[in-house]
Amino acid sequence: MRRKKMVLILTAFTLAWTGLISSVQEGVVVAQTSSMEAIHPFGKQILKQGARGGDVYELQGRLKLLGFYTGKIDGVFGNRVYKAVRLFQYRFGLKIDGVVGPKTKLKLWKATKHWRPSSPPPKKASLILKPGSQGNDVLDLQGRLKFLGFYTGEIDGKYSHRVYLAVRLFQYRFGLKVDGTAGPDTLTKLRKATQNYNPYSKSAVKKPAPQNKTTIPKSSKGLSQNDITLLAQTIHAEARGEPYIGQVAVGAVILNRLQSENFPDTISGIVFQPLAFEAVADGQIWLQPSESAKKAARDALNGWDPSGGAVYYFNPDRATSKWIWSRPQIKRIGKHIFMK
């Protein structure tokens, strides 16, 4: 009897020990899996110009979610993706080489954990928000308006009278129809103006309201303070005396060139490109920018593009080049004609 009891005790002990070992091993496997996921959040290969495939498709999607990439999501690592990666690396304190290695992948993955390839953001073409609306879309609207300083109230997902007034102010500043209703045009302009907005950042809702005195932001879209100052100087030298909307349009042209593969990928490279700007040739580029030029630079950086996507402009009263007349014209603002 005693012998049988001893056998039962040993059997129970063996089973318990086996279960413990199994649990530990399972935990190790889970930990290793999690670790591998952290090291290789989306694919193991290093991505660089020329790469193609699903990993590049995901890279484009994550960069687009953060506002660094604005091109097509086609799985091709082109020059626009390269520039977007460099901007991301600059903003997140990484080595700026345009190559997506383990560190860049991990940082991007952490910054876009809510990205899902199977559930793209809903199309906003038919979305209209107005007083009385509630929900996540209003939360996003409030957050973005607060990021720009137009809204100072609580972010609670309710389209209140304060939100209505903030929307009207935003519409007025960005040249939209002022009706206090956040329809497709207003929401599209707002998203373009808040490409650096991150709802998960504590600083996302701490941007102070605009002051009467115009100041140039310390950085925007990965640009340095010198870049932004140079943008304001160029606007002042090229467009002083023009209507304010024309000054913003000149700034937008420079930023549009920054996004184009046909121009240098820096502000200074664009401004000082040979024969690009008359103000460089005659030295007026070094004049102190006016408050209006600084404000125009800020509005252009925030996404306002009165030029309609132009990459060229000229004064027809002074133009001597036959080539400039051959470009497709978009519109005229003040003395300048803006072209594709």
GROMACS .gro file of C-alpha atoms in nm:
model
  340
    1MET     CA    1   0.000   0.000   0.000
    2ARG     CA    2   0.280   0.235   0.096
    3ARG     CA    3   0.466   0.145  -0.223
    4LYS     CA    4   0.157   0.221  -0.437
    5LYS     CA    5   0.115   0.558  -0.266
    6MET     CA    6   0.478   0.646  -0.334
    7VAL     CA    7   0.433   0.564  -0.706
    8LEU     CA    8   0.128   0.792  -0.726
    9ILE     CA    9   0.319   1.079  -0.562
   10LEU     CA   10   0.614   1.040  -0.803
   11THR     CA   11   0.378   1.028  -1.101
   12ALA     CA   12   0.199   1.346  -0.995
   13PHE     CA   13   0.530   1.525  -0.939
   14THR     CA   14   0.655   1.419  -1.283
   15LEU     CA   15   0.340   1.546  -1.453
   16ALA     CA   16   0.358   1.878  -1.268
   17TRP     CA   17   0.724   1.924  -1.360
   18THR     CA   18   0.653   1.842  -1.726
   19GLY     CA   19   0.371   2.100  -1.733
   20LEU     CA   20   0.597   2.365  -1.581
   21ILE     CA   21   0.871   2.302  -1.839
   22SER     CA   22   0.613   2.315  -2.119
   23SER     CA   23   0.478   2.649  -1.992
   24VAL     CA   24   0.825   2.796  -1.967
   25GLN     CA   25   0.912   2.678  -2.318
   26GLU     CA   26   0.587   2.821  -2.453
   27GLY     CA   27   0.662   3.153  -2.284
   28VAL     CA   28   1.008   3.157  -2.437
   29VAL     CA   29   0.861   3.091  -2.782
   30VAL     CA   30   0.607   3.372  -2.738
   31ALA     CA   31   0.878   3.609  -2.615
   32GLN     CA   32   1.103   3.515  -2.906
   33THR     CA   33   0.816   3.566  -3.150
   34SER     CA   34   0.737   3.908  -3.003
   35SER     CA   35   1.103   3.999  -3.015
   36MET     CA   36   1.127   3.896  -3.379
   37GLU     CA   37   0.817   4.097  -3.460
   38ALA     CA   38   0.976   4.401  -3.297
   39ILE     CA   39   1.301   4.350  -3.487
   40HIS     CA   40   1.129   4.281  -3.819
   41PRO     CA   41   0.797   4.466  -3.795
   42PHE     CA   42   0.731   4.436  -4.168
   43GLY     CA   43   0.971   4.215  -4.359
   44LYS     CA   44   1.339   4.137  -4.301
   45GLN     CA   45   1.491   4.287  -4.614
   46ILE     CA   46   1.655   4.628  -4.618
   47LEU     CA   47   1.451   4.855  -4.844
   48LYS     CA   48   1.607   5.114  -5.071
   49GLN     CA   49   1.555   5.277  -5.410
   50GLY     CA   50   1.466   5.020  -5.673
   51ALA     CA   51   1.301   4.779  -5.430
   52ARG     CA   52   0.955   4.646  -5.513
   53GLY     CA   53   0.689   4.433  -5.352
   54GLY     CA   54   0.464   4.402  -5.051
   55ASP     CA   55   0.714   4.542  -4.801
   56VAL     CA   56   0.745   4.861  -5.007
   57TYR     CA   57   0.367   4.877  -5.036
   58GLU     CA   58   0.345   4.868  -4.655
   59LEU     CA   59   0.627   5.121  -4.622
   60GLN     CA   60   0.437   5.362  -4.848
   61GLY     CA   61   0.116   5.309  -4.652
   62ARG     CA   62   0.277   5.378  -4.316
   63LEU     CA   63   0.461   5.687  -4.444
   64LYS     CA   64   0.140   5.812  -4.603
   65LEU     CA   65  -0.048   5.765  -4.275
   66LEU     CA   66   0.200   6.002  -4.107
   67GLY     CA   67   0.189   6.251  -4.394
   68PHE     CA   68   0.548   6.208  -4.513
   69TYR     CA   69   0.449   6.044  -4.842
   70THR     CA   70   0.180   6.177  -5.076
   71GLY     CA   71   0.229   5.965  -5.387
   72LYS     CA   72   0.065   5.646  -5.514
   73ILE     CA   73   0.084   5.328  -5.307
   74ASP     CA   74   0.213   5.097  -5.579
   75GLY     CA   75   0.488   4.893  -5.411
   76VAL     CA   76   0.769   5.070  -5.598
   77PHE     CA   77   1.050   5.240  -5.403
   78GLY     CA   78   1.096   5.549  -5.621
   79ASN     CA   79   1.249   5.890  -5.561
   80ARG     CA   80   0.939   6.024  -5.382
   81VAL     CA   81   0.951   5.734  -5.137
   82TYR     CA   82   1.323   5.799  -5.087
   83LYS     CA   83   1.254   6.165  -5.001
   84ALA     CA   84   0.971   6.063  -4.768
   85VAL     CA   85   1.199   5.820  -4.585
   86ARG     CA   86   1.464   6.089  -4.542
   87LEU     CA   87   1.205   6.330  -4.399
   88PHE     CA   88   1.084   6.061  -4.158
   89GLN     CA   89   1.441   5.983  -4.049
   90TYR     CA   90   1.510   6.352  -3.994
   91ARG     CA   91   1.196   6.403  -3.785
   92PHE     CA   92   1.259   6.094  -3.572
   93GLY     CA   93   1.629   6.149  -3.505
   94LEU     CA   94   1.759   5.864  -3.722
   95LYS     CA   95   2.051   5.847  -3.963
   96ILE     CA   96   1.933   6.028  -4.278
   97ASP     CA   97   2.025   5.801  -4.569
   98GLY     CA   98   1.691   5.718  -4.733
   99VAL     CA   99   1.750   5.348  -4.664
  100VAL     CA  100   1.494   5.155  -4.459
  101GLY     CA  101   1.692   4.928  -4.230
  102PRO     CA  102   1.597   4.768  -3.895
  103LYS     CA  103   1.610   5.092  -3.692
  104THR     CA  104   1.400   5.291  -3.938
  105LYS     CA  105   1.151   5.005  -3.970
  106LEU     CA  106   1.111   4.970  -3.595
  107LYS     CA  107   1.066   5.344  -3.543
  108LEU     CA  108   0.812   5.363  -3.828
  109TRP     CA  109   0.626   5.057  -3.700
  110LYS     CA  110   0.599   5.207  -3.350
  111ALA     CA  111   0.474   5.537  -3.494
  112THR     CA  112   0.205   5.365  -3.704
  113LYS     CA  113   0.084   5.073  -3.491
  114HIS     CA  114  -0.275   5.155  -3.583
  115TRP     CA  115  -0.206   5.114  -3.956
  116ARG     CA  116  -0.386   4.816  -4.112
  117PRO     CA  117  -0.346   4.715  -4.479
  118SER     CA  118  -0.687   4.549  -4.484
  119SER     CA  119  -0.869   4.847  -4.340
  120PRO     CA  120  -0.765   5.170  -4.515
  121PRO     CA  121  -0.903   5.498  -4.383
  122PRO     CA  122  -1.264   5.550  -4.493
  123LYS     CA  123  -1.316   5.770  -4.797
  124LYS     CA  124  -1.413   6.118  -4.689
  125ALA     CA  125  -1.562   6.231  -5.019
  126SER     CA  126  -1.916   6.219  -4.885
  127LEU     CA  127  -1.839   6.294  -4.519
  128ILE     CA  128  -1.998   6.615  -4.391
  129LEU     CA  129  -1.959   6.723  -4.029
  130LYS     CA  130  -2.177   6.997  -3.884
  131PRO     CA  131  -2.321   7.115  -3.551
  132GLY     CA  132  -2.476   6.815  -3.380
  133SER     CA  133  -2.238   6.559  -3.535
  134GLN     CA  134  -2.063   6.323  -3.294
  135GLY     CA  135  -1.806   6.045  -3.306
  136ASN     CA  136  -1.450   5.966  -3.408
  137ASP     CA  137  -1.457   6.191  -3.715
  138VAL     CA  138  -1.538   6.489  -3.494
  139LEU     CA  139  -1.260   6.383  -3.253
  140ASP     CA  140  -1.016   6.394  -3.543
  141LEU     CA  141  -1.155   6.730  -3.659
  142GLN     CA  142  -1.115   6.880  -3.310
  143GLY     CA  143  -0.763   6.743  -3.274
  144ARG     CA  144  -0.644   6.883  -3.605
  145LEU     CA  145  -0.804   7.223  -3.545
  146LYS     CA  146  -0.643   7.233  -3.202
  147PHE     CA  147  -0.307   7.136  -3.352
  148LEU     CA  148  -0.327   7.447  -3.573
  149GLY     CA  149  -0.448   7.666  -3.287
  150PHE     CA  150  -0.797   7.736  -3.423
  151TYR     CA  151  -0.976   7.535  -3.152
  152THR     CA  152  -0.903   7.559  -2.779
  153GLY     CA  153  -1.189   7.358  -2.631
  154GLU     CA  154  -1.219   7.002  -2.506
  155ILE     CA  155  -1.167   6.714  -2.748
  156ASP     CA  156  -1.483   6.515  -2.679
  157GLY     CA  157  -1.613   6.415  -3.022
  158LYS     CA  158  -1.902   6.665  -3.016
  159TYR     CA  159  -1.950   6.928  -3.287
  160SER     CA  160  -2.027   7.217  -3.054
  161HIS     CA  161  -2.063   7.588  -3.123
  162ARG     CA  162  -1.693   7.634  -3.041
  163VAL     CA  163  -1.603   7.377  -3.306
  164TYR     CA  164  -1.834   7.556  -3.551
  165LEU     CA  165  -1.654   7.887  -3.488
  166ALA     CA  166  -1.313   7.718  -3.520
  167VAL     CA  167  -1.412   7.567  -3.855
  168ARG     CA  168  -1.528   7.906  -3.982
  169LEU     CA  169  -1.198   8.065  -3.880
  170PHE     CA  170  -1.002   7.788  -4.051
  171GLN     CA  171  -1.211   7.827  -4.367
  172TYR     CA  172  -1.154   8.202  -4.370
  173ARG     CA  173  -0.778   8.167  -4.327
  174PHE     CA  174  -0.748   7.905  -4.602
  175GLY     CA  175  -0.967   8.073  -4.861
  176LEU     CA  176  -1.260   7.830  -4.840
  177LYS     CA  177  -1.633   7.894  -4.832
  178VAL     CA  178  -1.705   8.015  -4.477
  179ASP     CA  179  -2.010   7.821  -4.357
  180GLY     CA  180  -1.891   7.639  -4.043
  181THR     CA  181  -1.962   7.301  -4.203
  182ALA     CA  182  -1.672   7.058  -4.243
  183GLY     CA  183  -1.740   6.910  -4.585
  184PRO     CA  184  -1.504   6.737  -4.833
  185ASP     CA  185  -1.314   7.054  -4.936
  186THR     CA  186  -1.262   7.170  -4.577
  187LEU     CA  187  -1.159   6.826  -4.451
  188THR     CA  188  -0.916   6.775  -4.739
  189LYS     CA  189  -0.754   7.115  -4.681
  190LEU     CA  190  -0.739   7.048  -4.306
  191ARG     CA  191  -0.567   6.712  -4.352
  192LYS     CA  192  -0.311   6.869  -4.588
  193ALA     CA  193  -0.246   7.146  -4.336
  194THR     CA  194  -0.191   6.897  -4.052
  195GLN     CA  195   0.024   6.629  -4.211
  196ASN     CA  196   0.248   6.628  -3.902
  197TYR     CA  197  -0.048   6.585  -3.666
  198ASN     CA  198  -0.023   6.273  -3.446
  199PRO     CA  199  -0.328   6.207  -3.226
  200TYR     CA  200  -0.119   5.980  -3.004
  201SER     CA  201   0.135   6.251  -2.923
  202LYS     CA  202   0.089   6.447  -2.601
  203SER     CA  203   0.207   6.759  -2.781
  204ALA     CA  204  -0.055   6.718  -3.055
  205VAL     CA  205  -0.305   6.933  -2.869
  206LYS     CA  206  -0.071   7.177  -2.703
  207LYS     CA  207   0.002   7.407  -2.993
  208PRO     CA  208  -0.079   7.763  -2.886
  209ALA     CA  209  -0.330   7.973  -3.075
  210PRO     CA  210  -0.186   8.204  -3.342
  211GLN     CA  211  -0.047   8.535  -3.218
  212ASN     CA  212  -0.099   8.871  -3.386
  213LYS     CA  213   0.271   8.889  -3.465
  214THR     CA  214   0.369   8.640  -3.732
  215THR     CA  215   0.657   8.408  -3.648
  216ILE     CA  216   0.819   8.142  -3.860
  217PRO     CA  217   0.787   7.793  -3.707
  218LYS     CA  218   1.112   7.633  -3.593
  219SER     CA  219   1.058   7.339  -3.827
  220SER     CA  220   0.797   7.208  -4.064
  221LYS     CA  221   0.786   6.897  -4.282
  222GLY     CA  222   1.145   6.817  -4.196
  223LEU     CA  223   1.276   7.158  -4.305
  224SER     CA  224   1.536   7.344  -4.103
  225GLN     CA  225   1.495   7.696  -3.966
  226ASN     CA  226   1.729   7.820  -4.239
  227ASP     CA  227   1.514   7.653  -4.505
  228ILE     CA  228   1.196   7.820  -4.377
  229THR     CA  229   1.366   8.159  -4.349
  230LEU     CA  230   1.495   8.120  -4.706
  231LEU     CA  231   1.140   8.040  -4.819
  232ALA     CA  232   1.013   8.363  -4.660
  233GLN     CA  233   1.303   8.560  -4.814
  234THR     CA  234   1.219   8.422  -5.159
  235ILE     CA  235   0.852   8.510  -5.122
  236HIS     CA  236   0.944   8.862  -5.015
  237ALA     CA  237   1.194   8.912  -5.298
  238GLU     CA  238   0.977   8.760  -5.571
  239ALA     CA  239   0.627   8.867  -5.468
  240ARG     CA  240   0.633   9.177  -5.252
  241GLY     CA  241   0.368   9.416  -5.377
  242GLU     CA  242   0.156   9.121  -5.491
  243PRO     CA  243  -0.176   9.041  -5.320
  244TYR     CA  244  -0.134   8.817  -5.015
  245ILE     CA  245  -0.279   8.516  -5.194
  246GLY     CA  246  -0.016   8.568  -5.464
  247GLN     CA  247   0.261   8.562  -5.204
  248VAL     CA  248   0.134   8.232  -5.065
  249ALA     CA  249   0.113   8.097  -5.421
  250VAL     CA  250   0.483   8.173  -5.481
  251GLY     CA  251   0.571   7.985  -5.162
  252ALA     CA  252   0.351   7.695  -5.272
  253VAL     CA  253   0.533   7.674  -5.606
  254ILE     CA  254   0.864   7.625  -5.424
  255LEU     CA  255   0.713   7.355  -5.202
  256ASN     CA  256   0.554   7.187  -5.506
  257ARG     CA  257   0.898   7.170  -5.665
  258LEU     CA  258   1.025   7.007  -5.347
  259GLN     CA  259   0.776   6.724  -5.407
  260SER     CA  260   0.864   6.689  -5.775
  261GLU     CA  261   1.130   6.454  -5.908
  262ASN     CA  262   1.226   6.716  -6.168
  263PHE     CA  263   1.377   6.958  -5.916
  264PRO     CA  264   1.637   6.952  -5.637
  265ASP     CA  265   1.520   6.796  -5.310
  266THR     CA  266   1.611   7.087  -5.082
  267ILE     CA  267   1.478   7.443  -5.049
  268SER     CA  268   1.823   7.592  -5.101
  269GLY     CA  269   1.882   7.369  -5.404
  270ILE     CA  270   1.557   7.491  -5.561
  271VAL     CA  271   1.607   7.859  -5.482
  272PHE     CA  272   1.970   7.870  -5.597
  273GLN     CA  273   1.924   7.650  -5.902
  274PRO     CA  274   2.083   7.843  -6.193
  275LEU     CA  275   1.842   8.087  -6.364
  276ALA     CA  276   1.551   7.971  -6.146
  277PHE     CA  277   1.473   8.299  -5.967
  278GLU     CA  278   1.544   8.655  -6.074
  279ALA     CA  279   1.575   8.762  -5.709
  280VAL     CA  280   1.885   8.546  -5.673
  281ALA     CA  281   2.049   8.702  -5.978
  282ASP     CA  282   1.991   9.061  -5.864
  283GLY     CA  283   2.066   8.996  -5.495
  284GLN     CA  284   1.721   9.082  -5.361
  285ILE     CA  285   1.698   8.733  -5.212
  286TRP     CA  286   1.899   8.862  -4.914
  287LEU     CA  287   1.649   9.133  -4.818
  288GLN     CA  288   1.486   9.099  -4.475
  289PRO     CA  289   1.147   8.927  -4.526
  290SER     CA  290   0.837   9.122  -4.429
  291GLU     CA  291   0.578   9.003  -4.178
  292SER     CA  292   0.349   8.933  -4.473
  293ALA     CA  293   0.612   8.711  -4.637
  294LYS     CA  294   0.668   8.519  -4.313
  295LYS     CA  295   0.295   8.466  -4.275
  296ALA     CA  296   0.268   8.354  -4.639
  297ALA     CA  297   0.550   8.104  -4.584
  298ARG     CA  298   0.368   7.963  -4.283
  299ASP     CA  299   0.039   7.930  -4.473
  300ALA     CA  300   0.214   7.758  -4.765
  301LEU     CA  301   0.385   7.517  -4.525
  302ASN     CA  302   0.048   7.446  -4.365
  303GLY     CA  303  -0.087   7.326  -4.697
  304TRP     CA  304  -0.250   7.628  -4.863
  305ASP     CA  305  -0.177   7.620  -5.236
  306PRO     CA  306  -0.356   7.900  -5.425
  307SER     CA  307  -0.145   7.819  -5.733
  308GLY     CA  308  -0.340   7.501  -5.802
  309GLY     CA  309  -0.034   7.276  -5.795
  310ALA     CA  310   0.188   7.494  -6.014
  311VAL     CA  311   0.564   7.442  -6.038
  312TYR     CA  312   0.634   7.752  -6.249
  313TYR     CA  313   0.521   8.115  -6.256
  314PHE     CA  314   0.625   8.428  -6.445
  315ASN     CA  315   0.541   8.793  -6.497
  316PRO     CA  316   0.414   8.829  -6.858
  317ASP     CA  317   0.512   9.197  -6.865
  318ARG     CA  318   0.879   9.105  -6.816
  319ALA     CA  319   0.915   8.755  -6.961
  320THR     CA  320   1.157   8.716  -7.252
  321SER     CA  321   1.171   8.336  -7.273
  322LYS     CA  322   0.959   8.169  -7.543
  323TRP     CA  323   0.975   7.842  -7.350
  324ILE     CA  324   0.788   7.981  -7.050
  325TRP     CA  325   0.490   8.063  -7.271
  326SER     CA  326   0.473   7.701  -7.386
  327ARG     CA  327   0.389   7.567  -7.039
  328PRO     CA  328   0.023   7.479  -6.958
  329GLN     CA  329  -0.120   7.774  -6.767
  330ILE     CA  330  -0.335   7.723  -6.456
  331LYS     CA  331  -0.433   8.071  -6.342
  332ARG     CA  332  -0.325   8.430  -6.296
  333ILE     CA  333  -0.287   8.590  -5.953
  334GLY     CA  334  -0.183   8.955  -5.950
  335LYS     CA  335   0.097   9.002  -6.202
  336HIS     CA  336   0.202   8.636  -6.203
  337ILE     CA  337   0.079   8.354  -6.426
  338PHE     CA  338   0.111   8.009  -6.264
  339MET     CA  339   0.180   7.700  -6.473
  340LYS     CA  340   0.228   7.324  -6.460
   0.00000   0.00000   0.00000
